XYZ file of C-alpha atoms in Angstrom:
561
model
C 118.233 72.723 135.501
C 119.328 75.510 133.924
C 122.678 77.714 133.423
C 124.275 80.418 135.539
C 126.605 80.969 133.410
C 125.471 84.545 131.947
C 127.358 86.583 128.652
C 126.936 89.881 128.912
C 127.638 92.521 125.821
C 125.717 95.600 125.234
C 121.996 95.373 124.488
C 121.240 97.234 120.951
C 118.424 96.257 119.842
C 115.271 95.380 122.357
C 113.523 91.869 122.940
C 113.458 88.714 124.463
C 113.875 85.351 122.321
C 115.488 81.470 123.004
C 116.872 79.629 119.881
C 119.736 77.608 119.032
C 122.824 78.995 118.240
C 124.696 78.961 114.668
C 127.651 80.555 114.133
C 128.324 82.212 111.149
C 130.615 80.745 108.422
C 134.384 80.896 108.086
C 135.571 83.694 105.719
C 136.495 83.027 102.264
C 140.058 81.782 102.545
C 142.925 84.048 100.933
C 144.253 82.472 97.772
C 147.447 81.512 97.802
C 150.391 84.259 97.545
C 151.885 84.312 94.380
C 149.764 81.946 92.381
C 149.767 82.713 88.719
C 148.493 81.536 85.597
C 149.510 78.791 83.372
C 152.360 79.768 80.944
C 150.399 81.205 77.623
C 147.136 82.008 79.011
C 145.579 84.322 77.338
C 145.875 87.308 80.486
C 143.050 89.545 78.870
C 140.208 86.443 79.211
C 141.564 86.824 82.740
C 141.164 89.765 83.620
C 137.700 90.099 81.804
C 136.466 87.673 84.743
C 137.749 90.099 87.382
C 134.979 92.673 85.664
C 132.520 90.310 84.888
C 132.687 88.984 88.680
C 132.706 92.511 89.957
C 128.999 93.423 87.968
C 127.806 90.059 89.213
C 128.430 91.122 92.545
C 126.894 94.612 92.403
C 123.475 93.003 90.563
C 123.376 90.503 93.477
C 123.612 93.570 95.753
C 121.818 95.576 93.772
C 118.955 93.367 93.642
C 119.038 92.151 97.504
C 119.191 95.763 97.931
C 115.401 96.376 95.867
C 113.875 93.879 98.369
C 115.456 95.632 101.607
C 114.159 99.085 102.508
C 115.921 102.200 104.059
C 119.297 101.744 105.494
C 119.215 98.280 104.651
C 118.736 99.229 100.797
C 120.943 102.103 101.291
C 123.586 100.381 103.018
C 123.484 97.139 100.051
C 123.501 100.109 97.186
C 126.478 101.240 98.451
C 128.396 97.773 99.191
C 127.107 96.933 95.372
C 128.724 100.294 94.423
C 132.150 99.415 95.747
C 132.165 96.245 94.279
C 131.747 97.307 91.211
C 134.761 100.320 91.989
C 136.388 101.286 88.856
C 139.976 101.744 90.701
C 139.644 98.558 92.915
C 138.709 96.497 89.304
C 141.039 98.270 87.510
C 143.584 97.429 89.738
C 142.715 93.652 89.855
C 142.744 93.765 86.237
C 146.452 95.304 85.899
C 147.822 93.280 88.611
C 146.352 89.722 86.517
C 147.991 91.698 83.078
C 151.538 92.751 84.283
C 151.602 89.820 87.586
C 150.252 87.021 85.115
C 147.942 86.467 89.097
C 144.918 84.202 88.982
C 141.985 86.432 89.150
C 141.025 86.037 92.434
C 144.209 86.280 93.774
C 144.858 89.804 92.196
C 141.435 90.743 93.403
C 142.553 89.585 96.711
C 145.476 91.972 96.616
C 143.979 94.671 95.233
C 140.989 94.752 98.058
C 143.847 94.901 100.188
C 145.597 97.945 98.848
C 142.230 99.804 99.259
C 142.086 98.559 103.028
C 145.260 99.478 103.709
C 144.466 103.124 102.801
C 141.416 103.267 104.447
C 143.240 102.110 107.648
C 145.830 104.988 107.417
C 142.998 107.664 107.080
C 141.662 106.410 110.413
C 137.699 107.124 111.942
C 134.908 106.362 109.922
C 137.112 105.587 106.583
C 139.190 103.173 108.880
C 135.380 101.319 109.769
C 134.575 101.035 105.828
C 137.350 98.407 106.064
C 135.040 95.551 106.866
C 133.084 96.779 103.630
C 136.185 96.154 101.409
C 136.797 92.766 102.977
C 132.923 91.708 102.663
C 133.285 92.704 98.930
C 136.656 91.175 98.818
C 135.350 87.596 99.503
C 132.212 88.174 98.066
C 134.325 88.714 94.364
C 136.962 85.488 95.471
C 134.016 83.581 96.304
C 132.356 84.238 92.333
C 135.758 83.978 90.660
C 136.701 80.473 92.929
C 132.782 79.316 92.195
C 132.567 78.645 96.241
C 128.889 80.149 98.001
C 128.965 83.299 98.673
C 129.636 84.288 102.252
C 126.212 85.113 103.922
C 123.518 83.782 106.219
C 123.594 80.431 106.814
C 120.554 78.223 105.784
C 118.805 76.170 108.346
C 115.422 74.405 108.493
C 114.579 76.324 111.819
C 115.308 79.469 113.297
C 118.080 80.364 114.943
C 120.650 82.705 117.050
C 123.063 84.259 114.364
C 126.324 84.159 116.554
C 129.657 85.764 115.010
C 132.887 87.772 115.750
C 131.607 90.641 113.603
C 128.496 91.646 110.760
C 129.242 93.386 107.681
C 126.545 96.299 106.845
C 125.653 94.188 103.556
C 125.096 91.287 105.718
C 123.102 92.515 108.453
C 120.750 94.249 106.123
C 119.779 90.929 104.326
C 118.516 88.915 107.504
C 115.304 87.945 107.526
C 113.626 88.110 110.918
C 112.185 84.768 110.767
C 114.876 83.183 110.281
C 117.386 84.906 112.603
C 115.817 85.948 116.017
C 118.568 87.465 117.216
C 122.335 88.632 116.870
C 124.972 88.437 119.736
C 128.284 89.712 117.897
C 131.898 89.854 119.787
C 132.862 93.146 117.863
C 130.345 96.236 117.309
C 129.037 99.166 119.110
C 125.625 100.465 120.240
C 125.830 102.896 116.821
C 127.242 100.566 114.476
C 126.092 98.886 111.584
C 124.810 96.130 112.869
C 123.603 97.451 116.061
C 120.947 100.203 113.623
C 120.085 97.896 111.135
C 119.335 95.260 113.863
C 117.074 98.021 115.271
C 115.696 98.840 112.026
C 114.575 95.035 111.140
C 113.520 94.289 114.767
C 115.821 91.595 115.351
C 117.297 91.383 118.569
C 120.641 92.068 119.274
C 123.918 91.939 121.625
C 127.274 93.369 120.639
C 130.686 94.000 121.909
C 129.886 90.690 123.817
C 132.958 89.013 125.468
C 132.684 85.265 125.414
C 130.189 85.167 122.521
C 132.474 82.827 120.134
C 132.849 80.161 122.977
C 129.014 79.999 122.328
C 129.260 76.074 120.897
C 126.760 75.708 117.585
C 123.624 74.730 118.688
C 123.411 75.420 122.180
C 119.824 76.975 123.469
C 120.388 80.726 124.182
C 117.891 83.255 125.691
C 119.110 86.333 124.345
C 117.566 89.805 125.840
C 118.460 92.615 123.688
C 117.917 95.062 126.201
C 119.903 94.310 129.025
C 123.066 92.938 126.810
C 122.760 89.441 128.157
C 123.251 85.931 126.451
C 121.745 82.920 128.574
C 123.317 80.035 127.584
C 121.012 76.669 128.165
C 118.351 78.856 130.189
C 115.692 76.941 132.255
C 112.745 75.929 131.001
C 110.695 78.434 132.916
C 112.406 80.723 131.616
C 112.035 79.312 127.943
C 108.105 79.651 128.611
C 108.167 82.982 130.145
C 109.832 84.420 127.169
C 107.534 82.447 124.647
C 104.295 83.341 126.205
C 105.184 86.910 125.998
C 106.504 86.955 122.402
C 102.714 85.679 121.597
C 100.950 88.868 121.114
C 103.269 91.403 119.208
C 101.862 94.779 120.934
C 100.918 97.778 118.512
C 101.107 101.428 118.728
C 97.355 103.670 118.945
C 99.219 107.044 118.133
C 98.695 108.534 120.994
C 102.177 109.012 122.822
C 101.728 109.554 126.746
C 102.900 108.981 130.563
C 100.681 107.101 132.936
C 99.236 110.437 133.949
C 98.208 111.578 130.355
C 101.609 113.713 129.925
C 101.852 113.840 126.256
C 104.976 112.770 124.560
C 105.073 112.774 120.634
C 106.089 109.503 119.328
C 107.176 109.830 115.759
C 109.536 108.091 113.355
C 112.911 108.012 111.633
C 112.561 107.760 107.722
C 115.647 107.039 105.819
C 113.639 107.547 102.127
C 110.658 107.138 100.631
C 109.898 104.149 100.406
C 110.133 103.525 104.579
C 107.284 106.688 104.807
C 103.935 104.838 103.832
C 105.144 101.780 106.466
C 105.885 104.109 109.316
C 102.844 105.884 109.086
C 100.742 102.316 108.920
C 102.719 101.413 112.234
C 100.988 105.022 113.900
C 103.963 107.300 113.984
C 102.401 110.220 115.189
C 104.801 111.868 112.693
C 108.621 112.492 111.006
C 111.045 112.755 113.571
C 113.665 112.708 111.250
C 113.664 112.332 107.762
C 117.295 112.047 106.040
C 117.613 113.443 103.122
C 120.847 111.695 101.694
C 119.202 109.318 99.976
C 118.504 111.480 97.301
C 122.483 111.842 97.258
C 124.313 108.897 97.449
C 125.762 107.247 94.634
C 125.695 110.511 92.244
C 128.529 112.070 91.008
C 126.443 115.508 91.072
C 123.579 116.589 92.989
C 120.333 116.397 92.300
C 118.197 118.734 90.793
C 115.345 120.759 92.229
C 112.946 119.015 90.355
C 113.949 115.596 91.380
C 114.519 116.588 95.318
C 110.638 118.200 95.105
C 109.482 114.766 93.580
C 111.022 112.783 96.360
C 110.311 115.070 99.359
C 106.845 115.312 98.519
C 106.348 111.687 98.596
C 107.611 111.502 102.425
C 105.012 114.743 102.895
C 101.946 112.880 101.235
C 102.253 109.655 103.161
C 101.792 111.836 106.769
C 99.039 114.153 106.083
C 97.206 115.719 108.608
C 101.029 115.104 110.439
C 104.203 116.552 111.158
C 107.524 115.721 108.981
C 111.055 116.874 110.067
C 113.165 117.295 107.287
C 117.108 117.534 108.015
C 118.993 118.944 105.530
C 122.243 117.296 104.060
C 124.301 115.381 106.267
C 127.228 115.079 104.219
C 130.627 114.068 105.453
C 131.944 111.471 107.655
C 130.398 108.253 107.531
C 127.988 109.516 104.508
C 131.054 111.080 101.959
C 129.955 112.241 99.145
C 132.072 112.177 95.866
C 131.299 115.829 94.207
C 131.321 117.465 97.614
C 134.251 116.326 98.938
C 137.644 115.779 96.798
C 139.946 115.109 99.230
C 139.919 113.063 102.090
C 139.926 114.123 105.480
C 142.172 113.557 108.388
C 139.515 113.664 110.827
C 136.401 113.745 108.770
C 133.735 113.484 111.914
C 135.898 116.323 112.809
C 135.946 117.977 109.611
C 133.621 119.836 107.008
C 129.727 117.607 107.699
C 126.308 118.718 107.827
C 125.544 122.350 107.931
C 129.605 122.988 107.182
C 129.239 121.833 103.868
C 127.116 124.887 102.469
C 129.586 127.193 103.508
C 131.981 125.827 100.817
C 128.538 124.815 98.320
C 125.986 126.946 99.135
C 123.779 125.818 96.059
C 123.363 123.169 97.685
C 121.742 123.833 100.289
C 119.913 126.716 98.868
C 118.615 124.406 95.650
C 117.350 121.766 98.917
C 115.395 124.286 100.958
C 113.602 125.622 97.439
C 112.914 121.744 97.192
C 111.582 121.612 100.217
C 109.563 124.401 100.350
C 107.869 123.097 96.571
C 107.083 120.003 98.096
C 105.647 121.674 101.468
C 103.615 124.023 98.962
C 102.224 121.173 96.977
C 101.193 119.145 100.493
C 99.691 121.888 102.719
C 97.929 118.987 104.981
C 101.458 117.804 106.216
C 103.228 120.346 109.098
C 106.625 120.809 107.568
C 109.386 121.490 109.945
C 113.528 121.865 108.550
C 116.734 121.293 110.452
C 120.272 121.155 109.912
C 122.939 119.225 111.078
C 126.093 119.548 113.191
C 125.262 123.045 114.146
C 127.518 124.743 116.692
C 126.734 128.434 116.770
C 124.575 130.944 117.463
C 126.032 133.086 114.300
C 125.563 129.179 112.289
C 121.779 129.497 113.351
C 121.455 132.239 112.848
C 121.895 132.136 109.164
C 120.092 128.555 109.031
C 117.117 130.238 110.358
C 116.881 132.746 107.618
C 117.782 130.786 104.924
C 114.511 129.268 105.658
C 112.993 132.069 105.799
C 113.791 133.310 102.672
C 112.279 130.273 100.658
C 109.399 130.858 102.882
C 109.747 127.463 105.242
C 108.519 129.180 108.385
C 109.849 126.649 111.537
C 113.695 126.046 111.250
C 115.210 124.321 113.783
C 118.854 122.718 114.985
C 120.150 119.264 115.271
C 122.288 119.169 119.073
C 125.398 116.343 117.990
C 127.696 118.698 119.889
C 128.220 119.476 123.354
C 128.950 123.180 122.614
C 124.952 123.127 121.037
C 124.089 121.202 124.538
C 125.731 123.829 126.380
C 124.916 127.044 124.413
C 120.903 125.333 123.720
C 119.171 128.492 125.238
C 120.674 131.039 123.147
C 120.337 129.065 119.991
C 116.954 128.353 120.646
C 116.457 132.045 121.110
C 116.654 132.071 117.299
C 115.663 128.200 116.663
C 112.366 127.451 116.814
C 113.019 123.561 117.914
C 116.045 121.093 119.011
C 116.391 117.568 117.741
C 119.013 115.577 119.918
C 121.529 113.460 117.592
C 122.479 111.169 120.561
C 124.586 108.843 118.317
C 126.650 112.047 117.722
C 126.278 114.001 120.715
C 127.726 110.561 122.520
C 130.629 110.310 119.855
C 131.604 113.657 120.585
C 131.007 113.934 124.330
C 133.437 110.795 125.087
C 135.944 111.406 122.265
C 134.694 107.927 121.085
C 134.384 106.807 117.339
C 130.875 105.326 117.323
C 131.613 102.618 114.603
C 134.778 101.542 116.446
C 133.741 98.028 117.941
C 137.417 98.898 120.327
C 135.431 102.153 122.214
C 131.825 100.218 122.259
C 131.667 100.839 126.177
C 132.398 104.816 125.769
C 129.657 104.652 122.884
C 126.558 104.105 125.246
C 123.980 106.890 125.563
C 123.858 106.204 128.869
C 126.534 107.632 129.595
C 125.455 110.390 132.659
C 127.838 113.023 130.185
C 125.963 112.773 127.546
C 122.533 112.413 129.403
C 123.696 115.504 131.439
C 123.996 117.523 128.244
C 120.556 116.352 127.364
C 119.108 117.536 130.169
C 120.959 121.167 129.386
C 119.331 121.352 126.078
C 116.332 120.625 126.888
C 116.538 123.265 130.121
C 117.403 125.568 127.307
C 114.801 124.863 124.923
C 112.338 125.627 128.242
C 113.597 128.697 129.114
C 112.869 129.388 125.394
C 109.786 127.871 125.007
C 110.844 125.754 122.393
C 110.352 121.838 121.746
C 113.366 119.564 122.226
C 112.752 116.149 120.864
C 115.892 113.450 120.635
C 115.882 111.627 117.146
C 118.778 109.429 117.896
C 118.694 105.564 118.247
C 118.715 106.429 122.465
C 114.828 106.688 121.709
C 114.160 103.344 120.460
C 115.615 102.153 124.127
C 112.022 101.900 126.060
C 114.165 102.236 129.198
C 116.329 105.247 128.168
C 112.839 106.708 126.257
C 111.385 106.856 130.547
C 114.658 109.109 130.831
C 114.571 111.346 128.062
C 111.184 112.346 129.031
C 112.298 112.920 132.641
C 114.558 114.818 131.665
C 112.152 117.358 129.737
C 112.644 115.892 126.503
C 109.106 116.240 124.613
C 109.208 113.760 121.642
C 111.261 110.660 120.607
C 111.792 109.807 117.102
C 112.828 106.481 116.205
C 112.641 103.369 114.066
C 108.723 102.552 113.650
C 109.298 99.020 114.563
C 110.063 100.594 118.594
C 107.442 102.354 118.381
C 104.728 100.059 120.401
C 107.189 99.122 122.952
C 108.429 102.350 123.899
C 104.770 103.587 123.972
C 104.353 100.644 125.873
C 106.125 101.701 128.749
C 105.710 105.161 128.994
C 102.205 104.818 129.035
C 102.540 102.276 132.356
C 105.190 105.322 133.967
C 103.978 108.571 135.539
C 105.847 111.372 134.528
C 106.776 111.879 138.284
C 108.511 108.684 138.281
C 110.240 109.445 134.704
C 112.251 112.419 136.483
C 113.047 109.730 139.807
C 114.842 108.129 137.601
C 116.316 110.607 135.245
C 118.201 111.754 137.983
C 119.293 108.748 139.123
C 120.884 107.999 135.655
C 122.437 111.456 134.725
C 123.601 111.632 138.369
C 124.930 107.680 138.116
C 129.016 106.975 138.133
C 128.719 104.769 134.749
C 126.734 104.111 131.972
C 126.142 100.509 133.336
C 124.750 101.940 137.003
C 122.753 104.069 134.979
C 120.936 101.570 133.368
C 120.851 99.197 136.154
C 119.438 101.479 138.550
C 116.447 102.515 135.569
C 115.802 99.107 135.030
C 115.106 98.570 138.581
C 112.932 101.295 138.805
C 111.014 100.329 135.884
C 109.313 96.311 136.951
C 106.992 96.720 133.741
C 110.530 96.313 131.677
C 110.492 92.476 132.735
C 106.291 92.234 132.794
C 106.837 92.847 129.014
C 109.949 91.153 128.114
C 111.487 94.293 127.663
């Protein structure tokens, strides 16, 4: 016999897997209030350990971060950053000098003092809380010589079960070790839920019910349709097995049942994720994010360096298409030397393509990169974009930017309904569309998508935000330009049937979804794509819309999708 009893959450990350469950460990405890050293220490040796913790903690990062690769590097560079922050050590320091505090208890404070200002500023800053806390008990945990919060060890694998994931966390888990993640917190664009995505671990989030899970009971997660199977049958336990045998691959060939061609490419966060998404058949660069070059540097960098990097992205897909985007500063990527003050609203605020309008050099100092690198690689297709665009007059000047350092197919990122709306007569000067749907979806249901509290508004499926997909892609037809979607919607094989439906002509994505979304378009007609785009753009909730796809789509369930 197996359970009924069913936990559902929101399915981030795709696949089927049964394990036991293990909860993650209890957070460092605080230290107690007011505890201070013995009379006539020596408050300088003190205070030394605060630093000498804090570069500890950022070569641990640091050096988990080598082994990771794109936004699970990225993501442990800048967690190692703030734990070595010169104001939050400082401050440690000071409170141990003038306090007479035990180190870890000034750090504790300290961490604090940065949280609480983060929480005042609200939006993304507000979500870079957990970061400070993960850091927080990291340094406690060094100064206090307890383990260092993190993965827990087992001699089998397992079902990581906990109320929340830190970014620095989430990027270390090793796949064989943790089959899947089923978090109470989170949203379909958080942290967790891309890095999840980007490692191929399944996962749940915003899942109700998940920390009554008790350690060790069997679970058959599916992280596609956001369900948690406590104790499942043992048919069921076989069906999943036998299907998680024979790990399917991609041929490069991106198509419908009926030979509709769909490009399939991939989302590169540096260089060092290019060589492995073109060895898993990307059929090019849907998006390649150029913020790596940027992050961590208290100026930009120079021409010479961008060329360098760029070209090594361009090299790796010869004979293939790259999409560059342009700086996508602001937000939940701030950078230090473009942006002095802090923001209100900063998804609201000065991002993206907004930023050269108060630095133009650098944007102009990128595109000459670009075009160098292009130049020196004429085997590779180079396409540009920018971000957050929202007018024609914005476009516009994009487009000849590009033209003037001789980079010959410019094209717009859509994160905002007004680009949904207005698609046709930006494309009239656009020569391509790339849909942002972790954006466009933030904006279109006035959600934050890192706050775990708006998860359910922060769905894709949402028939808003698919409606506005349909509009720009209506507008890049009447154009006849290409409108691909580069968000994390196209790593969903189910919402990848309704992006084509709905006239979208290529999906970029994280190489690891690559076979499975080719998977299933190749076993759907393209007839049968637009059936059931309409039925989820004209659905009354994101959760009918992806019931009544799923339905439609039996080869979902043939292959554990």
């Amino acid at each position: 016999m197996g359970s009924t009893y069913v936990v559902r959450g929101i399915g981030v990350s795709p696949g089927r897997v049964v394990g036991p469950a293990v909860r993650l460990p209890d957070a460092v405890a605080e230290p107690p209030a007011g505890r201070r050293l013995p009379p006539g220490s020596d408050t300088d040796a003190a205070a030394e350990r605060v630093a000498a913790s804090a570069a500890a903690v950022r070569d641990e990062l640091d050096a988990a971060a080598q082994a990771a690769e794109g936004d699970s590097a990225a993501l442990l560079h800048a967690t190692a950053a703030m734990a070595a922050d010169p104001s939050l050590v400082a401050d440690a320091q000071q409170r141990v000098r003038d306090e007479h505090l035990v180190p870890e208890r000034a750090v504790w404070e300290a961490a604090d003092a940065v949280a609480a200002e983060l929480q005042l500023l609200g939006g993304y800053m507000a979500e870079r809380v957990r970061d400070v806390t993960d850091v927080r008990d990291r340094l406690v945990a060094h100064l206090t010589g307890l383990q260092a919060p993190g993965v827990p060890v087992r001699p089998y694998p397992y079902v990581l079960v906990a109320p929340d994931l830190a970014p620095a966390l989430t990027a270390t888990l090793d796949p064989q070790r943790v089959l899947a993640v089923v978090t109470a917190a989170g949203g379909p664009t958080s942290h967790t839920a891309i890095l999840a995505r980007s490692r191929g671990i399944p996962a749940v989030v915003a899942a109700a019910g998940a920390l009554d899970l008790a350690e060790g009971t069997q679970l058959l997660v599916d992280g596609a349709a956001g369900t948690v199977v406590p104790d499942p049958t043992d048919d069921a336990v076989r069906r999943v097995r036998a299907r998680g045998a024979a790990p399917r691959t991609f041929d490069g060939d991106g198509r419908t049942a009926d030979d509709h061609r769909v490009e399939l490419l991939a989302n590169v966060g540096d260089p060092a994720d290019a060589q492995a998404a073109a060895d898993a058949g990307a059929q090019g660069v849907g998006l390649f994010r150029t913020e790596f070059a940027f992050l961590d540097r208290t100026q930009a960098p120079d021409v010479d360096e961008q060329t360098a990097a760029y070209g090594r992205v361009l090299a790796a897909f010869a004979g293939r298409k790259v999409v560059v985007r342009t700086l996508d500063a602001g937000a939940d990527k701030p950078l230090p030397f473009l942006h002095a003050a802090p923001e209100a609203n900063p998804a609201l605020g000065v991002r993206g393509l907004r930023v050269a309008q108060e630095r133009p050099d650098v944007l102009e100092d990128q595109l000459t990169a670009i075009a160098r690198a292009a130049a020196e690689h004429p085997g590779t297709t180079t396409w540009v974009m920018a971000p957050m665009v929202a007018t024609v007059d914005e476009t516009e000047a994009f487009v000849a930017a590009c033209a003037r350092h001789g980079l010959p197919t410019a094209g717009i990122m859509v994160e905002i309904p007004s680009a949904a709306l207005m698609a046709g007569p930006l494309l009239a000067h656009a020569h391509f569309a790339s849909i942002g749907t972790n954006d466009l979806t933030q904006y279109t249901m006035a959600a934050d998508r890192l706050l775990g509290a708006v998860a359910g508004l922060s769905d894709a499926w949402q028939p808003a935000v698919l409606r506005l997909v349909e509009a720009t892609a209506l507008g890049g037809a009447a154009q006849a330009r290409p409108v691909g979607v580069c968000g994390e919607a196209a790593a969903d094989p189910a919402l990848a049937v309704v992006l084509v439906g709905l006239g979208v002509t290529s999906l970029s994505m994280t190489p690891r979804a690559l076979p499975d979304v080719a998977a299933v378009l190749a076993a759907t007609d393209l007839a049968t794509c637009r059936v059931l785009a309409r039925r989820a753009a004209d659905a009354a909730s994101a959760a009918d819309a992806r019931a009544a796809v799923r339905a439609g789509l039996p080869v979902l369930d043939e292959l554990g999708l």
